[in-house]
PDB file of C-alpha atoms in Angstrom:
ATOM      1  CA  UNK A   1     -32.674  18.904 -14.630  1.00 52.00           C
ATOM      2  CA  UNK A   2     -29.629  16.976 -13.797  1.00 51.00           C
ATOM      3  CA  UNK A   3     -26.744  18.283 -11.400  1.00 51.00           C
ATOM      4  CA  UNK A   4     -23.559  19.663 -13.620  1.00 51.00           C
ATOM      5  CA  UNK A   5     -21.445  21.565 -10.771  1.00 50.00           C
ATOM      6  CA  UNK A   6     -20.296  18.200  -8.646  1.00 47.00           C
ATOM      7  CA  UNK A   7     -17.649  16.239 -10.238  1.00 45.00           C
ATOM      8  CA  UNK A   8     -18.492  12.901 -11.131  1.00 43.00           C
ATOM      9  CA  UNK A   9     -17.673   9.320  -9.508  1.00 40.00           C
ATOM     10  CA  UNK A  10     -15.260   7.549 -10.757  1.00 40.00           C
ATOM     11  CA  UNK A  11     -15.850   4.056 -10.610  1.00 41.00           C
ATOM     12  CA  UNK A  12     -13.136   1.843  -8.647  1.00 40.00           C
ATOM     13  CA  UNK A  13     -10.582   0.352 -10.821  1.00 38.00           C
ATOM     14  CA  UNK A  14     -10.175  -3.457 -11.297  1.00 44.00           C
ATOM     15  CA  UNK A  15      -7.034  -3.292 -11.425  1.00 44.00           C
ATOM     16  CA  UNK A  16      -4.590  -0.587  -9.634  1.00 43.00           C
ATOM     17  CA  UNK A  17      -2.990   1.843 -11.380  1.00 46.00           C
ATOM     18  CA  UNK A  18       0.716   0.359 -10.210  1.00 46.00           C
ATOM     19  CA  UNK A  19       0.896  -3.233  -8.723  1.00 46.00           C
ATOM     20  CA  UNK A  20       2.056  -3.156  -5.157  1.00 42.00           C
ATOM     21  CA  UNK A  21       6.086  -4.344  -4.355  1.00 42.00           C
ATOM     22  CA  UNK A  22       5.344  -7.633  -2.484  1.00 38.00           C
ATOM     23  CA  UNK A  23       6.602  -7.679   1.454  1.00 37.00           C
ATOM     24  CA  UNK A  24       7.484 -10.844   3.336  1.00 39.00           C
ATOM     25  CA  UNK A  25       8.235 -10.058   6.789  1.00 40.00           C
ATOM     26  CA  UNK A  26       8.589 -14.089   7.320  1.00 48.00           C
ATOM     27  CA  UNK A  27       6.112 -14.281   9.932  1.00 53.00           C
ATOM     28  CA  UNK A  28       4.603 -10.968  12.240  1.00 54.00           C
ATOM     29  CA  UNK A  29       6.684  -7.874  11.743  1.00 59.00           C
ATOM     30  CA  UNK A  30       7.131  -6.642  15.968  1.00 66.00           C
ATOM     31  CA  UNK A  31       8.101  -3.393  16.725  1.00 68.00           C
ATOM     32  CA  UNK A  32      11.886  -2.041  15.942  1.00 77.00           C
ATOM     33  CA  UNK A  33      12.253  -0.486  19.373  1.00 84.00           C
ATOM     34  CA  UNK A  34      15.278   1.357  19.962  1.00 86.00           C
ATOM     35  CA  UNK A  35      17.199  -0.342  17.404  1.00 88.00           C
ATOM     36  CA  UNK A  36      19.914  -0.086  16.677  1.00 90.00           C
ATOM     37  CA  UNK A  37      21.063   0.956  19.946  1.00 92.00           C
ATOM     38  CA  UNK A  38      19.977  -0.845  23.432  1.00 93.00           C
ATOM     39  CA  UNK A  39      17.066  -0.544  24.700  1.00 93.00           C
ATOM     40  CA  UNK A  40      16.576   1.536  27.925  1.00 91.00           C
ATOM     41  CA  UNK A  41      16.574  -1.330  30.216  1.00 92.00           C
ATOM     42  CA  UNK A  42      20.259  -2.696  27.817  1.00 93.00           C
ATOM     43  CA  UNK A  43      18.016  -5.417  26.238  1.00 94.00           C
ATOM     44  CA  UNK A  44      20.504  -5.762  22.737  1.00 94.00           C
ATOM     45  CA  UNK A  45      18.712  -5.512  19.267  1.00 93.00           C
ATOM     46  CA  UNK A  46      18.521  -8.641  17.886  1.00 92.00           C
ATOM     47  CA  UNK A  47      20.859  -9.859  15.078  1.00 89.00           C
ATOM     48  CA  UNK A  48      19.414 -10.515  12.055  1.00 88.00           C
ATOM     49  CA  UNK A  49      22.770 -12.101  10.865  1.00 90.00           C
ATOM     50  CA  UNK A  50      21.866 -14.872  13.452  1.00 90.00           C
ATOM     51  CA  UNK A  51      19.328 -15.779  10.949  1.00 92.00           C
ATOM     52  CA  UNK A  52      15.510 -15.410  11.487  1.00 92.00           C
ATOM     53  CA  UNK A  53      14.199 -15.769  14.594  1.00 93.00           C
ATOM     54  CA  UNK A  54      10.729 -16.510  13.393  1.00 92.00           C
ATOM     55  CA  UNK A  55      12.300 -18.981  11.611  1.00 94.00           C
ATOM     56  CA  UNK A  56      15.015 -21.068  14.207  1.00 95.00           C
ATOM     57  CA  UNK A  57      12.265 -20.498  17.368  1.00 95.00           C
ATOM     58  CA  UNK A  58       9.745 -22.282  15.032  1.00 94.00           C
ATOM     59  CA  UNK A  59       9.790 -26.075  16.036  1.00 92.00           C
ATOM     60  CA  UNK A  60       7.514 -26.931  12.948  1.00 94.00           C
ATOM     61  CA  UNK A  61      10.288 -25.584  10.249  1.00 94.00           C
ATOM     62  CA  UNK A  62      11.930 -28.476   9.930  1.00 92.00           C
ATOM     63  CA  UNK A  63      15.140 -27.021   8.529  1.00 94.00           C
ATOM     64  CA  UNK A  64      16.377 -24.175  10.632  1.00 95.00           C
ATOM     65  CA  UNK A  65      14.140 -24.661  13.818  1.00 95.00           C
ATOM     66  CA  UNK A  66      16.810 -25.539  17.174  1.00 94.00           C
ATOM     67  CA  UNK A  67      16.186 -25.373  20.432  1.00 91.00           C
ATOM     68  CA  UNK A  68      19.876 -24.788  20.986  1.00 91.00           C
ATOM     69  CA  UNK A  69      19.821 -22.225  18.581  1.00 95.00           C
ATOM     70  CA  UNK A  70      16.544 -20.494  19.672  1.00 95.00           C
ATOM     71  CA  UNK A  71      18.082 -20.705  23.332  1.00 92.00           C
ATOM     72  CA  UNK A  72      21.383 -18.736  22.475  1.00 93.00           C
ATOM     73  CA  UNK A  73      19.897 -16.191  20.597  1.00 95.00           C
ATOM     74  CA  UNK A  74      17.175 -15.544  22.890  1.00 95.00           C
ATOM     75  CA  UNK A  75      19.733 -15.335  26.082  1.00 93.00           C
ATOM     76  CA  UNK A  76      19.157 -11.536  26.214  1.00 94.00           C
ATOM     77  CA  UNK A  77      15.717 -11.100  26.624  1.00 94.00           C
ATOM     78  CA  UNK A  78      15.083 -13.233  29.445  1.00 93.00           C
ATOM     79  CA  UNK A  79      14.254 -10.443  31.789  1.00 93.00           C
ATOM     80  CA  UNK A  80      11.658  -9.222  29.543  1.00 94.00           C
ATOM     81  CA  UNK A  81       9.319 -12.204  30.392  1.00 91.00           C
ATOM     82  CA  UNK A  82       8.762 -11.915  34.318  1.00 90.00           C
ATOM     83  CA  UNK A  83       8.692  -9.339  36.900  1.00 87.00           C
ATOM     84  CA  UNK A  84      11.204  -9.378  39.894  1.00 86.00           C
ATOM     85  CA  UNK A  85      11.291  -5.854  41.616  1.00 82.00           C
ATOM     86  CA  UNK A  86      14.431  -4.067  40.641  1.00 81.00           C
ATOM     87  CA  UNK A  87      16.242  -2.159  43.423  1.00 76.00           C
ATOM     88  CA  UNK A  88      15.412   1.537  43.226  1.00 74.00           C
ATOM     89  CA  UNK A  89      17.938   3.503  41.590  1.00 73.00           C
ATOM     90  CA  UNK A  90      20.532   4.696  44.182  1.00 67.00           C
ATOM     91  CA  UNK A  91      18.259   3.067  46.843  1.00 64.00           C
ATOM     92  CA  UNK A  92      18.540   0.018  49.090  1.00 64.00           C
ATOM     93  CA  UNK A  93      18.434  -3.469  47.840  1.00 65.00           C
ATOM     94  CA  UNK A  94      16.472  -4.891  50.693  1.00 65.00           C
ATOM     95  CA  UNK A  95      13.269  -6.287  49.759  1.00 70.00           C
ATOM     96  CA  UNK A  96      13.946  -6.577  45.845  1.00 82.00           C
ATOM     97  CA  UNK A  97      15.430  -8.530  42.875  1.00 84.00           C
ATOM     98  CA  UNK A  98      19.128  -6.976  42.514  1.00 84.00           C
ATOM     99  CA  UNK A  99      20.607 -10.341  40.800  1.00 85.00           C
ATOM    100  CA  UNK A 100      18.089 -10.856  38.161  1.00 86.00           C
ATOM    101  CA  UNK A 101      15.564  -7.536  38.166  1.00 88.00           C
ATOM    102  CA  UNK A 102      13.252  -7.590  34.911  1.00 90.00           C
ATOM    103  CA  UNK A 103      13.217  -5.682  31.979  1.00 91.00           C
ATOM    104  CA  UNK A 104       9.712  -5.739  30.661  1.00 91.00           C
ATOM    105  CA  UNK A 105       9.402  -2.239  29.813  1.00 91.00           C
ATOM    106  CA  UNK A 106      12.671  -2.205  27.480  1.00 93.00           C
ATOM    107  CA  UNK A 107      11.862  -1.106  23.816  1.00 93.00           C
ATOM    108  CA  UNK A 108      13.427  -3.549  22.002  1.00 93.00           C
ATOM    109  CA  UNK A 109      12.001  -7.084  24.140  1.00 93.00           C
ATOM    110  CA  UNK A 110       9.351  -7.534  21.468  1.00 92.00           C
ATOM    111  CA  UNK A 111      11.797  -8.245  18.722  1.00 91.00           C
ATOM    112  CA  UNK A 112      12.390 -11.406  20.994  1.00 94.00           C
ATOM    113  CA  UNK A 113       8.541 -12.356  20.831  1.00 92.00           C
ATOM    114  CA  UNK A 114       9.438 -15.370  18.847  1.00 93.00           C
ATOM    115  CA  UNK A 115      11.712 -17.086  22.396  1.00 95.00           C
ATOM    116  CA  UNK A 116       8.303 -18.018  23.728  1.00 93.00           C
ATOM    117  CA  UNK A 117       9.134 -21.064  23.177  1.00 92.00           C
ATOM    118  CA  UNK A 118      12.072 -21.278  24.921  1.00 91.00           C
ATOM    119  CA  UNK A 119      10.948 -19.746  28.172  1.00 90.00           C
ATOM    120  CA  UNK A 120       8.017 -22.334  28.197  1.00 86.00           C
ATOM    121  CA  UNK A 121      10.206 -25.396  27.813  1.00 85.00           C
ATOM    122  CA  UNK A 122      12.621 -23.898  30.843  1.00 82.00           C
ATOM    123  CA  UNK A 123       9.619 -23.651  33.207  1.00 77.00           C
ATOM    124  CA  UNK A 124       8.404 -27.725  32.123  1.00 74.00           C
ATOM    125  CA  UNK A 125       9.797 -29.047  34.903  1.00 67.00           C
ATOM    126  CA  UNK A 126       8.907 -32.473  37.868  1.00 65.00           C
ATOM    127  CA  UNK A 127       8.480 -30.770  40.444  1.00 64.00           C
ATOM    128  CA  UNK A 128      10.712 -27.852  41.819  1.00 68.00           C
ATOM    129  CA  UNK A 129      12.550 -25.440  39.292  1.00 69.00           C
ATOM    130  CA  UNK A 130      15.689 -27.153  38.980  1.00 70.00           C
ATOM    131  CA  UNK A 131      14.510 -29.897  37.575  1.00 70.00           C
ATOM    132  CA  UNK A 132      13.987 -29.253  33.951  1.00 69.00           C
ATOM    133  CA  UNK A 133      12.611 -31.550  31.639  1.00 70.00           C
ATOM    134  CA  UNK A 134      13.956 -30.332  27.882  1.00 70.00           C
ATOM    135  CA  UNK A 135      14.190 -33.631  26.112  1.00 71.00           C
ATOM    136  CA  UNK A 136      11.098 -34.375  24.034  1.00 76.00           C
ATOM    137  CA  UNK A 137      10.081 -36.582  21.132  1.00 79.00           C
ATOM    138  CA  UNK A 138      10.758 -33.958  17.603  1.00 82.00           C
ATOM    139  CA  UNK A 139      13.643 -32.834  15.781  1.00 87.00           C
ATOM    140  CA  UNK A 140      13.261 -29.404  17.339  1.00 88.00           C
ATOM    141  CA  UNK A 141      14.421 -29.905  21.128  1.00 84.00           C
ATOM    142  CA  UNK A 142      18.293 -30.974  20.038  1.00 87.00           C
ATOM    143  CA  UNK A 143      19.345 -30.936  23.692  1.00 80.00           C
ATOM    144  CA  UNK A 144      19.915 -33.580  25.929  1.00 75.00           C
ATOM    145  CA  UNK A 145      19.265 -33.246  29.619  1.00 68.00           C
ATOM    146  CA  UNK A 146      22.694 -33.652  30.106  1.00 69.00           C
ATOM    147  CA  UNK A 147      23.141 -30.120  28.619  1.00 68.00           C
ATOM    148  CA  UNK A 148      22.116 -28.619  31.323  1.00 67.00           C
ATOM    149  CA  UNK A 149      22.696 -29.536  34.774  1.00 57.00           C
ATOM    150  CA  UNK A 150      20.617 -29.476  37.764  1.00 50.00           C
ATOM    151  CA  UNK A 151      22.171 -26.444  39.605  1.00 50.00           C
ATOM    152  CA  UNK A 152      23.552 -24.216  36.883  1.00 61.00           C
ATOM    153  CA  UNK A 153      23.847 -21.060  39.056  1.00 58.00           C
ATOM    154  CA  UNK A 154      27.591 -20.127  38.065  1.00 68.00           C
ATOM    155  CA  UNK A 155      25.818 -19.737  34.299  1.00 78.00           C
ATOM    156  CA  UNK A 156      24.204 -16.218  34.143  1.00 82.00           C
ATOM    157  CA  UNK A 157      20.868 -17.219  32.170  1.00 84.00           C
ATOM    158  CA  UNK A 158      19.907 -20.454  34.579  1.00 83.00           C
ATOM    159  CA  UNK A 159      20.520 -18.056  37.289  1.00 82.00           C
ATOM    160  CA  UNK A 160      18.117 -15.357  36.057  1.00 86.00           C
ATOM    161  CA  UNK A 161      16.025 -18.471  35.308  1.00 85.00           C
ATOM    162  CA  UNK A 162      16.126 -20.111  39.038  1.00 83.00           C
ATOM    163  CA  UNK A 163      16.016 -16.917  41.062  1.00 83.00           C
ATOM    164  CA  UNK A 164      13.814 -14.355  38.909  1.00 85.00           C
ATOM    165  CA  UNK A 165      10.794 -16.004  41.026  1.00 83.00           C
ATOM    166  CA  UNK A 166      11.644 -14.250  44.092  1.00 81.00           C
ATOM    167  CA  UNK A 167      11.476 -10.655  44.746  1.00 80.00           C
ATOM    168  CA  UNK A 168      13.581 -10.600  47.949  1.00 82.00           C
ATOM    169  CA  UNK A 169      16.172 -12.341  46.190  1.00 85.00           C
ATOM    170  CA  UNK A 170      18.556 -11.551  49.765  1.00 84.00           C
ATOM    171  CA  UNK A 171      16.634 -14.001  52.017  1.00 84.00           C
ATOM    172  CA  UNK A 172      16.851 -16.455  49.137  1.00 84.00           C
ATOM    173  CA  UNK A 173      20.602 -16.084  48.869  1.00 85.00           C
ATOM    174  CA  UNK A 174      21.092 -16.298  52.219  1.00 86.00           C
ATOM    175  CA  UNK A 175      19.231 -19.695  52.767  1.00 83.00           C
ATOM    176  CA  UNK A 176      20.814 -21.040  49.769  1.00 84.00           C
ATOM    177  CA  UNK A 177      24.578 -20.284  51.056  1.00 87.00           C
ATOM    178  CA  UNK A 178      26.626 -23.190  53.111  1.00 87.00           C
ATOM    179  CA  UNK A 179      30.623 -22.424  53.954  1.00 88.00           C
ATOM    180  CA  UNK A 180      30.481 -19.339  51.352  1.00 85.00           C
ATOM    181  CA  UNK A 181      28.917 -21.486  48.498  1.00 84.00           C
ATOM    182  CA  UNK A 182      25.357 -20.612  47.309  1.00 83.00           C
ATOM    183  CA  UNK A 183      23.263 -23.864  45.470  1.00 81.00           C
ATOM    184  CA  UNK A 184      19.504 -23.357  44.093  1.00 80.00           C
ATOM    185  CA  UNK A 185      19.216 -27.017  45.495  1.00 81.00           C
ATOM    186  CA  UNK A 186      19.510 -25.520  48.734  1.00 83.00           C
ATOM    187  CA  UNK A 187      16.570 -23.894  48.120  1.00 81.00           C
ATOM    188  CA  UNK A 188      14.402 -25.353  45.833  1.00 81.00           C
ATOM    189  CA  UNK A 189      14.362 -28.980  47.234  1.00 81.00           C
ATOM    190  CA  UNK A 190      13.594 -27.102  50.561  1.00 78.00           C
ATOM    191  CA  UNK A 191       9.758 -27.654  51.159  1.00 77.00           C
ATOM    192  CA  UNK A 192       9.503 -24.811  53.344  1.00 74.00           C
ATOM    193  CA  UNK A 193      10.160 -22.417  50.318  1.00 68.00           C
ATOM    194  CA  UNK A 194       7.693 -24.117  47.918  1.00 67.00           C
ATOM    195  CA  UNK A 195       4.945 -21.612  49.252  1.00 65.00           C
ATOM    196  CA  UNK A 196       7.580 -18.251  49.693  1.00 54.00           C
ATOM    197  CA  UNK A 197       6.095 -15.886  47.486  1.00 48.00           C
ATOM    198  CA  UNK A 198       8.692 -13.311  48.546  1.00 47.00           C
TER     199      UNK A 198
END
């Protein structure tokens, strides 16, 4: 005799009940993080009125894509992409990064995902760090080498870019400081440094 207490199946539909509201994210949706407020380390939300980051770090979209575009809105995340000691908090400075510390644990640095780019092309460089190499062959990298100088450390990003490799940042500064006057040059051209893993 057949079974009448269980309810029966249903078979799936072929069709759902309601269609679904479409969702374009415009690329990978990454974490809100703290948003709107800074993140715990001060990394910024990103702003959306910018325009799409997705869209103006992508070198293939032909019409929104910039390298100097990508670069200035993806100034505030630099410290999420490395790892120079910070100082301790209320604690001594010796021994650690206190002019460009990283941020990698902030909530908000994966709304930046997207500057990859941008860090990459800042590392391409012949030979030491301060020689960057940003001009290349596509509509995309819109800066000239003249843009950007060889020592830029009065600019606060090319700082954070030149020094975040060291972790005493101290001995660094004090090498790289004539009459009062601190140069990268100093430092990087210096082949006695090219193995400091400070």
């Amino acid at each position: 005799p057949q079974d009448t207490t269980s309810a029966p199946t249903l078979a799936p539909s072929a069709q759902p009940s309601s269609q679904p509201t479409p969702v374009n994210y415009f690329g990978y949706k990454y974490d809100d993080g703290n948003c709107p407020d800074a993140g715990s380390f001060g990394v910024p939300c990103y702003d959306n009125s910018q325009g799409r980051i997705s869209e103006i770090c992508d070198k293939y979209n032909h019409e929104k894509g910039s390298f100097r575009k990508c670069l200035e809105v993806c100034t505030p995340s630099f410290c999420c992409i490395h790892d120079a000691l910070p100082p301790p908090e209320n604690g001594p400075t010796t021994g650690t990064n206190y002019i460009t510390p990283h941020c990698n644990q902030d909530e908000n640095c994966p709304q930046y995902t997207y500057c990859y780019i941008i860090w990459w092309k800042l590392h391409d460089t012949i030979g030491p760090a301060v020689y960057l190499r940003i001009e290349q062959d596509d509509d995309f990298y819109d800066m000239e080498a003249e843009d950007i100088q060889e020592d830029q450390t009065g600019d606060a990003l090319f700082t954070q870019v030149l020094l975040h490799h060291f972790d005493d940042v101290a001995q660094v500064i004090l090498n790289g400081t004539v009459d009062g006057e601190f140069s990268a040059k100093r430092v990087f051209d210096n082949r006695g440094w090219w193995d400091f893993v400070g």
